[in-house]
Coordinates of C-alpha atoms and ligand atoms in Angstrom, one line a residue:
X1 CA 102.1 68.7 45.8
X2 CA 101.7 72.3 45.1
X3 CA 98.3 73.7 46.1
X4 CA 96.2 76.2 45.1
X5 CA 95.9 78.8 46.5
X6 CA 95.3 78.6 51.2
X7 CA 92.5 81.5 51.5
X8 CA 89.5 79.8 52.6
X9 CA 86.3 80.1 50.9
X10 CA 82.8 79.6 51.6
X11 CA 79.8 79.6 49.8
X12 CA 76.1 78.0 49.9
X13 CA 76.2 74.6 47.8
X14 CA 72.3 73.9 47.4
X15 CA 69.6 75.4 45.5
X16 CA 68.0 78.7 47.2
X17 CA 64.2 78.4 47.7
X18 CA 63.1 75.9 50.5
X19 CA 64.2 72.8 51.2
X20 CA 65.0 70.0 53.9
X21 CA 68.5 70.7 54.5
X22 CA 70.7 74.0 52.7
X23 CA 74.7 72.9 52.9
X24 CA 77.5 75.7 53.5
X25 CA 80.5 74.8 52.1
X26 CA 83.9 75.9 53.8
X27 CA 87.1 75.0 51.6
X28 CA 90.7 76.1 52.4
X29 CA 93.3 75.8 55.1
X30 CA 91.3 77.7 57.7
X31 CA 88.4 75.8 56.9
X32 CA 87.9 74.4 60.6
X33 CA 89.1 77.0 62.5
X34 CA 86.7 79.2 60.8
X35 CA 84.2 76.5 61.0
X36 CA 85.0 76.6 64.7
X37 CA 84.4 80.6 65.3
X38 CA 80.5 79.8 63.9
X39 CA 79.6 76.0 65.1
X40 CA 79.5 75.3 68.4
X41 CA 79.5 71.5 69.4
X42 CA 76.6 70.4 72.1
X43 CA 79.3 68.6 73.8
X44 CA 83.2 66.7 74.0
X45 CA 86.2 67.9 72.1
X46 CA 86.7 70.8 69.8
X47 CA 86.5 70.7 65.9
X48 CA 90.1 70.0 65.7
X49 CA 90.8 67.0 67.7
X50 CA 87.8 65.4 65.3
X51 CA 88.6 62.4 63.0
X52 CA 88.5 63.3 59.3
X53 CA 85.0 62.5 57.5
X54 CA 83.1 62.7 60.6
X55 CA 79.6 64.3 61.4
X56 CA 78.1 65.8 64.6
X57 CA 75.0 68.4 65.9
X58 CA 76.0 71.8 66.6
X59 CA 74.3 74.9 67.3
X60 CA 74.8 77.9 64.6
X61 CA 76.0 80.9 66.1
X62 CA 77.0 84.5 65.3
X63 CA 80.5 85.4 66.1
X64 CA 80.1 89.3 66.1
X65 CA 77.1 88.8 69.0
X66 CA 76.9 85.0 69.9
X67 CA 73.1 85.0 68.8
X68 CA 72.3 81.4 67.6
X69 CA 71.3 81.1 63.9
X70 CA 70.5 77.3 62.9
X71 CA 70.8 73.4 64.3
X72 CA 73.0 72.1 62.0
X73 CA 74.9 69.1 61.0
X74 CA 78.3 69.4 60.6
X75 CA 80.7 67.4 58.7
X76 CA 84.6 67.4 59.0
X77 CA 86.8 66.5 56.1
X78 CA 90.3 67.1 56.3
X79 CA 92.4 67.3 53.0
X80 CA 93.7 65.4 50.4
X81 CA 90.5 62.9 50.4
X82 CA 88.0 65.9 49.9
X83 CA 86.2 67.7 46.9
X84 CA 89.0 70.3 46.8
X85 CA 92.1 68.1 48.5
X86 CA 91.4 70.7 51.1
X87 CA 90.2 70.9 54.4
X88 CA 86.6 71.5 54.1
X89 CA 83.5 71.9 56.6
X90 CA 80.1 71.2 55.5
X91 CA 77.3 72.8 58.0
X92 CA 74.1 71.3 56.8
X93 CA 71.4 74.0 58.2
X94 CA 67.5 74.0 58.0
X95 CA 66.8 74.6 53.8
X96 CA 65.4 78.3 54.5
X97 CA 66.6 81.1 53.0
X98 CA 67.5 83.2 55.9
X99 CA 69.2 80.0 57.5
X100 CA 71.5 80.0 55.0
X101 CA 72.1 83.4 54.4
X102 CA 72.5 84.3 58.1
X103 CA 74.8 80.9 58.2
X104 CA 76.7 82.1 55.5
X105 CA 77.0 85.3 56.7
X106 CA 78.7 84.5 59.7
X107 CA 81.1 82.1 58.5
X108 CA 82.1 85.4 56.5
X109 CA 82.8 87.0 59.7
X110 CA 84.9 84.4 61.0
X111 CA 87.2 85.1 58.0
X112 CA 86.3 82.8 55.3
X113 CA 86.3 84.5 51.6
X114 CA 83.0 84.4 49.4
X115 CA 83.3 81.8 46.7
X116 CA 83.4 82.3 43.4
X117 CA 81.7 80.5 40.8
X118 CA 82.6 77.1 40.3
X119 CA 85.9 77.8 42.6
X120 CA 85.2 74.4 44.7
X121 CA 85.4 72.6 41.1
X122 CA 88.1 75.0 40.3
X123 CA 90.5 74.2 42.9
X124 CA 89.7 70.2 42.6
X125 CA 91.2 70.6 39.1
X126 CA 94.0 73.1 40.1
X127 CA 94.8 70.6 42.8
X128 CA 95.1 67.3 41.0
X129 CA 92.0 65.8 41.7
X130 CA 90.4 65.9 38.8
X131 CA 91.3 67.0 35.0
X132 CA 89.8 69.6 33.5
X133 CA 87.2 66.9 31.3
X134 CA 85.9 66.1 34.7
X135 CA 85.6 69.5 36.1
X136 CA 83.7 70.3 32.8
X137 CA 81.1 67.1 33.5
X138 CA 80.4 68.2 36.8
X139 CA 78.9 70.8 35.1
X140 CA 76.8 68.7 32.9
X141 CA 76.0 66.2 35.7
X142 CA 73.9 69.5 37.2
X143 CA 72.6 70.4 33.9
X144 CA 71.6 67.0 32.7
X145 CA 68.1 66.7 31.7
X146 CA 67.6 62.9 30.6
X147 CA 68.7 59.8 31.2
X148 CA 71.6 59.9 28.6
X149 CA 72.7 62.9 29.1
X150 CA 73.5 62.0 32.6
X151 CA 74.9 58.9 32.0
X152 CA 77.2 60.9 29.5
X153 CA 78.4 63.3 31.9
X154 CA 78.9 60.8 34.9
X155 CA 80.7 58.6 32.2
X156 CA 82.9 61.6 32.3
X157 CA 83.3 62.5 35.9
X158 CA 84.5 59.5 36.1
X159 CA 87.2 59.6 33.5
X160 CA 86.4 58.1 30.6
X161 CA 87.0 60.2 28.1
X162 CA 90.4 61.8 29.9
X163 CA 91.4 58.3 29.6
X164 CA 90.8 57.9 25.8
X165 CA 92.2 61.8 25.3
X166 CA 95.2 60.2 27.0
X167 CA 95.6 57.2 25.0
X168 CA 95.5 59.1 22.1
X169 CA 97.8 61.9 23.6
X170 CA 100.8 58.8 24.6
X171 CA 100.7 58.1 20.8
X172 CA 101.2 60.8 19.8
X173 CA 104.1 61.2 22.5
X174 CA 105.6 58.3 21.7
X175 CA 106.2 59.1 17.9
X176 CA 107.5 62.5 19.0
X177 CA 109.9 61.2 21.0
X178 CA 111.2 59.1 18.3
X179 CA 111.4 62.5 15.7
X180 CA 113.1 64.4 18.5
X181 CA 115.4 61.7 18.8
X182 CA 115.8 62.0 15.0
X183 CA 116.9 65.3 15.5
X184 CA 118.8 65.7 18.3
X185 CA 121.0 62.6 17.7
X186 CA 121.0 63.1 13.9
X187 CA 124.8 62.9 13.2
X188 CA 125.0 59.9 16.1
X189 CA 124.2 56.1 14.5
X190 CA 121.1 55.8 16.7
X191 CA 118.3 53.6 16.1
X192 CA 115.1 55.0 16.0
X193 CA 111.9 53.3 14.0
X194 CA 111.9 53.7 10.4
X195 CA 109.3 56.6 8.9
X196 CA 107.0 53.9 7.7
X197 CA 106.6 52.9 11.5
X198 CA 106.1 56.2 13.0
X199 CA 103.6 56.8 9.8
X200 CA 101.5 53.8 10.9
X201 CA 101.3 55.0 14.7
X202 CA 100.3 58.4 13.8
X203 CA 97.5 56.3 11.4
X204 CA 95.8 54.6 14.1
X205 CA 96.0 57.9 16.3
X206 CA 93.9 59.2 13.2
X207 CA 91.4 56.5 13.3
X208 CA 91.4 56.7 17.3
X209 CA 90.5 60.5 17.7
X210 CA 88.0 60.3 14.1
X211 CA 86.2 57.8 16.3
X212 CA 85.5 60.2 19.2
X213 CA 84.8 62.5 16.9
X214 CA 81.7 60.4 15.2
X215 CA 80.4 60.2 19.2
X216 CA 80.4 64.2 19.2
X217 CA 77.6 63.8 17.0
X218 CA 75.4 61.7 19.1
X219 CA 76.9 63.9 22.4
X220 CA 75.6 67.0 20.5
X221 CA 71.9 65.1 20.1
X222 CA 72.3 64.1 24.0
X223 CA 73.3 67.5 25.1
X224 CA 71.4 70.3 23.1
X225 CA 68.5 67.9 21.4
X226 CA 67.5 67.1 18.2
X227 CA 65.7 70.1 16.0
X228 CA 62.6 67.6 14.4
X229 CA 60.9 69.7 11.2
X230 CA 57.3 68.5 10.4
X231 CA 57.5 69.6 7.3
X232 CA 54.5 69.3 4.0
X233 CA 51.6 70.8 1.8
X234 CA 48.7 72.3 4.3
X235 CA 46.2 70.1 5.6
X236 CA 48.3 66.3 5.2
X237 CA 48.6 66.2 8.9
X238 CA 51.2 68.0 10.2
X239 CA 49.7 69.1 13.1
X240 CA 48.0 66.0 14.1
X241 CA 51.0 64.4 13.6
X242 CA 52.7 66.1 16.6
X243 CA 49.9 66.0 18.7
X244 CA 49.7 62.0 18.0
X245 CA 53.3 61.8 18.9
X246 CA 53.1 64.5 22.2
X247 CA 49.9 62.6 22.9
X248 CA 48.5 64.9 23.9
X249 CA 46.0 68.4 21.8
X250 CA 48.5 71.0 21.4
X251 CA 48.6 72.0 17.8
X252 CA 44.9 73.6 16.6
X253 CA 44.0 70.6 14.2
X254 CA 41.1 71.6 11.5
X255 CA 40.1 70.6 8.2
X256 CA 40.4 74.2 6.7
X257 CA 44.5 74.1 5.1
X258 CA 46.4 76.9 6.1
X259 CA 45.5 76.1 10.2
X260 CA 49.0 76.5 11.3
X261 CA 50.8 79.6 10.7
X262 CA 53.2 80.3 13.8
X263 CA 56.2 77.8 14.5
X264 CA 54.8 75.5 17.1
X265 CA 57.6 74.2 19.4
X266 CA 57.5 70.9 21.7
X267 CA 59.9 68.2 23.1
X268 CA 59.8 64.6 23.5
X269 CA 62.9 62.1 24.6
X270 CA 63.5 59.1 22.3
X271 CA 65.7 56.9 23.8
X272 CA 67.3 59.8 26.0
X273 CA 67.3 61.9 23.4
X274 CA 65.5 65.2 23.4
X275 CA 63.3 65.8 19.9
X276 CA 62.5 69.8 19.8
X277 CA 59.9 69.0 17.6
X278 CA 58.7 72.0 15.3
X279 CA 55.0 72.3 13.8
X280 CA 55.0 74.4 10.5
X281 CA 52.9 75.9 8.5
X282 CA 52.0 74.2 5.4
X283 CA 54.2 75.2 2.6
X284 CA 52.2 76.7 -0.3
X285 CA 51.6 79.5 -2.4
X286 CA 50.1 81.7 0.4
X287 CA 47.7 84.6 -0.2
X288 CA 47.6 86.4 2.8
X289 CA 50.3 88.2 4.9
X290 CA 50.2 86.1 8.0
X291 CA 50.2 82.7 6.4
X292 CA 53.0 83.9 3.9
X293 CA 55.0 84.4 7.4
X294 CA 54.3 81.5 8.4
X295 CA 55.5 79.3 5.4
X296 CA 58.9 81.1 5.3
X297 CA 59.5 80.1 8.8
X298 CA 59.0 76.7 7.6
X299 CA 61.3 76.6 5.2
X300 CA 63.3 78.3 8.0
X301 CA 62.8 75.6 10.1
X302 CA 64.1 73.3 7.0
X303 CA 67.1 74.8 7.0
X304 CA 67.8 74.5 11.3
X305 CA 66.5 71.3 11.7
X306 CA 68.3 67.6 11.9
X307 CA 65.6 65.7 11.4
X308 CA 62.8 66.1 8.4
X309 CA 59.7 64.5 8.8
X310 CA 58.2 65.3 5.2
X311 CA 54.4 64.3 5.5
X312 CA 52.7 63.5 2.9
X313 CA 48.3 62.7 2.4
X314 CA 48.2 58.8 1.3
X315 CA 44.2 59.1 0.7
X316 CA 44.8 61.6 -2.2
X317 CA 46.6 61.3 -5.5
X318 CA 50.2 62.8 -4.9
X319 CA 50.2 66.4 -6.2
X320 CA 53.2 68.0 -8.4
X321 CA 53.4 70.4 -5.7
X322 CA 54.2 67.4 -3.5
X323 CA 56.8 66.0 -6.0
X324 CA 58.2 69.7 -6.0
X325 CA 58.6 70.2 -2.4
X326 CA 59.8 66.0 -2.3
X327 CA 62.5 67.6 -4.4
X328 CA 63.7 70.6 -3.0
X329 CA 63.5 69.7 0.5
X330 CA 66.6 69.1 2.3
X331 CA 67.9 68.1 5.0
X332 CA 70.2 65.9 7.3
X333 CA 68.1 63.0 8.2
X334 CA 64.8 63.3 6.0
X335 CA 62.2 60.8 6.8
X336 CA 58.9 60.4 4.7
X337 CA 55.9 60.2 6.4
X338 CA 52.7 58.8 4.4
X339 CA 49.7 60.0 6.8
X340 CA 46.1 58.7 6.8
X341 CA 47.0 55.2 6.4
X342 CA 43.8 54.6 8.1
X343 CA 42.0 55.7 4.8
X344 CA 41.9 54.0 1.1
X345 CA 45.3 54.7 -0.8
X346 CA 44.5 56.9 -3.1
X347 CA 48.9 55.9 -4.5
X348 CA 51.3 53.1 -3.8
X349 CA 54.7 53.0 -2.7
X350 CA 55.7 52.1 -6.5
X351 CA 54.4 55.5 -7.9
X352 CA 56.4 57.8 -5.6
X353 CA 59.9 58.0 -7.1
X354 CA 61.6 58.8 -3.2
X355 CA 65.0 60.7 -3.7
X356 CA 67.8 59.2 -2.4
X357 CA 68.3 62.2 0.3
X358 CA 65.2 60.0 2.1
X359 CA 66.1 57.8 4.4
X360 CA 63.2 56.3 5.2
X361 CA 59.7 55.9 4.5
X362 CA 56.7 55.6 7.3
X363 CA 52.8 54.7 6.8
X364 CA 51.1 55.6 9.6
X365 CA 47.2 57.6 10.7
X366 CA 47.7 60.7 13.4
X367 CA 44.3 60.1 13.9
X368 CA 44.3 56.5 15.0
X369 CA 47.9 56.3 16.0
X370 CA 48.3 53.6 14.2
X371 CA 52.0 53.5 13.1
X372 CA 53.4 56.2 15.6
X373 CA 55.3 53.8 17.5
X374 CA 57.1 52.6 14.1
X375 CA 58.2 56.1 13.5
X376 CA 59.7 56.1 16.9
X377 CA 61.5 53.4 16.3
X378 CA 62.9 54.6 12.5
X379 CA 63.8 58.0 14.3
X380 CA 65.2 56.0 17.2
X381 CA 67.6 53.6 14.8
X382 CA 68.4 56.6 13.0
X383 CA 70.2 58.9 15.8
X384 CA 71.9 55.8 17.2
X385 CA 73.1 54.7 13.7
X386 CA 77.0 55.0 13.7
X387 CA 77.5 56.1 17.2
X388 CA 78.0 54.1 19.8
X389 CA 76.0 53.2 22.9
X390 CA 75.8 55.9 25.3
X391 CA 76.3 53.2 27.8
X392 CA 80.3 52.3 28.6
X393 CA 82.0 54.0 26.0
X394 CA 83.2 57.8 26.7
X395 CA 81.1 60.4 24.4
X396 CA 82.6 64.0 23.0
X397 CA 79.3 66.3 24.6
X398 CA 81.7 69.4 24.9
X399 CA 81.7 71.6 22.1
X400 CA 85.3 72.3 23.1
X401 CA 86.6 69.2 23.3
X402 CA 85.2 68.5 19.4
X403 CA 86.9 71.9 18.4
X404 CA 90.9 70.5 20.1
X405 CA 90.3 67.1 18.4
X406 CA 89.6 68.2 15.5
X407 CA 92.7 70.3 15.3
X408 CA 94.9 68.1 16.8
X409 CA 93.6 65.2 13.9
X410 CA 94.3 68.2 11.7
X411 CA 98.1 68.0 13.0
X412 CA 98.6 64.4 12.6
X413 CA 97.3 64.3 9.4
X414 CA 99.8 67.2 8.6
X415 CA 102.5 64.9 10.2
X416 CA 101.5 62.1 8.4
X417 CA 101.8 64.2 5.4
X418 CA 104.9 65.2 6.4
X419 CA 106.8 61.9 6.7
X420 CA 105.4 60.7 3.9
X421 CA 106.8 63.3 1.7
X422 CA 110.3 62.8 4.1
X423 CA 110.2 66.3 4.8
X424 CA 112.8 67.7 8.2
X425 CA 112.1 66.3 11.3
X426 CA 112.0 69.6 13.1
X427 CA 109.1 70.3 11.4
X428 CA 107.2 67.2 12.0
X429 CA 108.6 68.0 15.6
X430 CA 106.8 71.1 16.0
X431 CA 103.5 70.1 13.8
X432 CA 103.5 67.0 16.4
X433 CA 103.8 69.3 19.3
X434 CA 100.9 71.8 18.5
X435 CA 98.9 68.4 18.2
X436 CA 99.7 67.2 21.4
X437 CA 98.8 71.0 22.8
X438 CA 95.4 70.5 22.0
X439 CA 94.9 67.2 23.2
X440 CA 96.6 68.4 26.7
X441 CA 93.9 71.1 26.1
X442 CA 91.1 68.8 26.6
X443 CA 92.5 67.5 30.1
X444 CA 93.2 70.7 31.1
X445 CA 97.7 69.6 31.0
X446 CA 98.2 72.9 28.7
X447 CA 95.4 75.4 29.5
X448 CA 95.3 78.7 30.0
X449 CA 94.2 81.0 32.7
X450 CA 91.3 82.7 29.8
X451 CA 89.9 79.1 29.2
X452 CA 89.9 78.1 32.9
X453 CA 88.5 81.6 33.8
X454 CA 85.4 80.9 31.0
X455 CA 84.8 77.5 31.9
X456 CA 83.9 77.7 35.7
X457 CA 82.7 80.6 35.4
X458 CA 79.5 78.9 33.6
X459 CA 79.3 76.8 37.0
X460 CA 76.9 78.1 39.5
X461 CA 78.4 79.4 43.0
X462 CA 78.7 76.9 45.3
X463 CA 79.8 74.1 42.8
Ligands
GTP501 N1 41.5 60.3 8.4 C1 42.5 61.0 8.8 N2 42.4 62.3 8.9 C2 43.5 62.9 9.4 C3 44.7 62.3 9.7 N3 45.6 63.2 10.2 C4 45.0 64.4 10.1 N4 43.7 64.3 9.6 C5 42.8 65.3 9.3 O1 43.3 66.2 8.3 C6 42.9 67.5 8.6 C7 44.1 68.4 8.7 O2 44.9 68.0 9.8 P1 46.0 69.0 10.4 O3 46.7 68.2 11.4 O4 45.4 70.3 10.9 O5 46.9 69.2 9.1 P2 48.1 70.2 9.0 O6 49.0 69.6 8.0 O7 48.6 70.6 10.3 O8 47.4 71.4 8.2 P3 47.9 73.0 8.2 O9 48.2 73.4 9.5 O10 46.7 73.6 7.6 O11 49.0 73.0 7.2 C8 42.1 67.5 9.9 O12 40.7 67.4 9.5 C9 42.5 66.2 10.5 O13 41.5 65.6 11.3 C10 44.7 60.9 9.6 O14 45.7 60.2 9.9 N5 43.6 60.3 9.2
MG502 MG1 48.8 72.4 11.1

């Protein structure tokens, strides 16, 4: 095994601020006999007759002047079976800051290299220990927010989805093989599968990668949130509406229309999922400057959001300028919400003629909070309609990893093409190859240094 670079590196691995323990990490081939110029062990053996994966107390001290630093624990793990398949020294110091800096600081002295960012992670991957997938979820496993969005990431970390990339990737492989075969042996009598064969393989390679592609959706929802619209004429509710489902007063609620003029931003998790749920203005023919503003960042807010709750006064007769904006609105997922249910209908379901674009249709009272929970439930069925359970199966959350699959279905759908219209196999050959580029792409088999270099450096230092 070829490894990656032998300089040792060393960096702090926990959160500055304070804390019960701060960890210096120490990664490279030097790793203990720098460890061994700052850590001094209370008693026994040196750090080098230690077993692998063991702990012990030492004093912190300064190499330059012998002062003592820190009481640390210190862990021992000799390579392969470590975070970098390195040897690597943890000193686990008192959480302070000057601790850790002064720790740090020696263990640069002793000749260890200050890390760069993510360059732990980046040496796992460069290594063999982990594909590139799982040196991205690492990432997200820091950054994950909610409850899906870790489960996602550790889903990840552990392989999942470098195993479905792979699957996909072996396909694709395996037809290849079959067109070089084609070509190199063309004037031989060889027997390789008939077109309508390697057609069929490259079909369910199709339907394989369209269905990750349909969880990128959901992994985008998990990942970045939701954008929620409240959306209507002034005064139907909007604003009550949000505070009924924050539970909590945060929007100014008033009987005078035109109450909301500034976007008003909040976020609630549905199932895991984040909501950024955006108050509006109400949309109308506005008279002054400020609520004028205000209305065209609602419609702004249209335009940028996934979700459209459209709400709607049940106690008063429905308005052309509610059929209007019924009309015009748009959106991905548009929900209708009929508010004040808790007053006489002033209209029935019958007399609204819903456009199709509607999904769904809610009655409910923000003043009561009679009905809430049912809209949570409709939003809820509606972002995990058509993808799968977060849970088990392996989720696209990567922006990059949606961009190489969608090329690389691009490619087999050119190949496809290709054999269907019995064009050369050297260009089904290359068209093949390019696809199976990307997918390598993903798991980090055929990446290049700019890539690499622009996803760790989004890791923090010490990762
Ligand atoms: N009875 C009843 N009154 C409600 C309900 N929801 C809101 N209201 C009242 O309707 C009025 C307007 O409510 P808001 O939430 O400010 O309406 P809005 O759509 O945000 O209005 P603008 O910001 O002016 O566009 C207030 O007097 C609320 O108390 C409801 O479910 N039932
Ligand atoms: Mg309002």
């Amino acid at each position: 095994m070829m490894f990656y670079g032998n300089d040792t590196i060393a960096a702090i691995s926990t959160a500055v601020g304070e804390g019960g323990i701060g960890i210096i990490r120490i990664s490279g081939d030097a790793a203990i006999s720098v460890a061994e110029k700052v850590v001094k062990k209370r008693k026994g053996a040196g750090l080098g007759a230690l077993q692998s994966h063991s702990m012990f107390l030492a004093s912190v001290v300064d190499p330059v002047d012998g002062s003592q630093i820190d009481e640390a624990l210190v862990s021992i793990m000799r390579a392969p079976y470590t975070y970098t398949r390195e040897d690597v020294v943890e000193i686990n110091c008192h959480g302070g800051v000057m601790a850790l800096r002064k720790t740090l600081g020696a263990v640069l002295s002793a000749g260890a290299r200050a890390a760069e960012a993510g360059e732990f992670t980046k040496r796992a991957f460069l290594n063999g220990r982990i594909d590139l997938t799982q040196a991205e979820a690492v990432i997200d496993t820091i950054r994950s927010k909610t409850d899906a969005a870790l489960k996602a990431a550790v889903s990840q970390l552990e392989g999942g989805l470098s195993e479905k990339i792979r699957g996909v990737a072996e396909k694709v492989a395996d037809v290849l093989t079959q067109v070089e075969a084609a070509v190199d042996f063309s004037d031989e009598d060889i027997e390789t599968l008939p077109a309508t064969v390697l057609f069929d393989l490259l079909n369910e390679t199709n339907h394989a990668i369209e269905q990750l592609l349909t969880t990128a959706i959901r992994g985008r929802m998990i990942k970045e949130g939701v954008r929620t619209a409240i959306i209507g004429k002034p005064n139907v509710g909007k604003s009550s509406l949000l505070n009924a489902l924050l539970r909590k007063e945060r929007a100014i609620v008033t009987p005078i229309p035109g109450t909301t003029r500034d976007v008003i931003e909040e976020t609630i998790t549905i199932k895991g999922i984040p909501l950024v749920l955006q108050d509006t203005a109400g949309i109308r023919e506005a008279s002054d400057e400020v609520e004028k503003i205000g209305v065209r960042f609602a419609q702004e807010a249209i335009r940028s959001a996934e979700i459209v709750l459209f709400v709607v006064d049940g106690s008063r007769q429905i308005t052309a300028e509610d059929t209007r904006l019924l009309h015009e609105v748009d959106g991905e997922l548009l929900i209708l919400v009929v508010n004040k249910s808790d007053l006489p209908p002033a209209w029935s379901a019958q007399e609204l003629a819903l456009p199709d674009r509607f999904k769904a249709r809610v009655e409910l009272s923000a003043l009561s909070g009679d009905g809430i929970e049912v809209l949570e439930e409709t939003v809820e069925r509606m972002l995990l309609a058509g993808s799968l359970d977060a849970a088990g199966s392996a989720i696209v959350t990567n922006a990059r990893h949606e961009q190489l699959l969608k090329h690389a279905q691009a490619g087999v759908n050119e190949a496809m093409e290709l054999i269907k219209t019995g064009r050369p196999e050297e260009i089904i050959a290359t068209v093949l190859r390019d696809a199976l580029d990307n997918l390598g792409e993903i798991t980090g088999e055929t990446v290049g240094d700019d890539v690499l270099g622009r996803i760790f450096s989004q890791f923090c230092i010490g990762k």
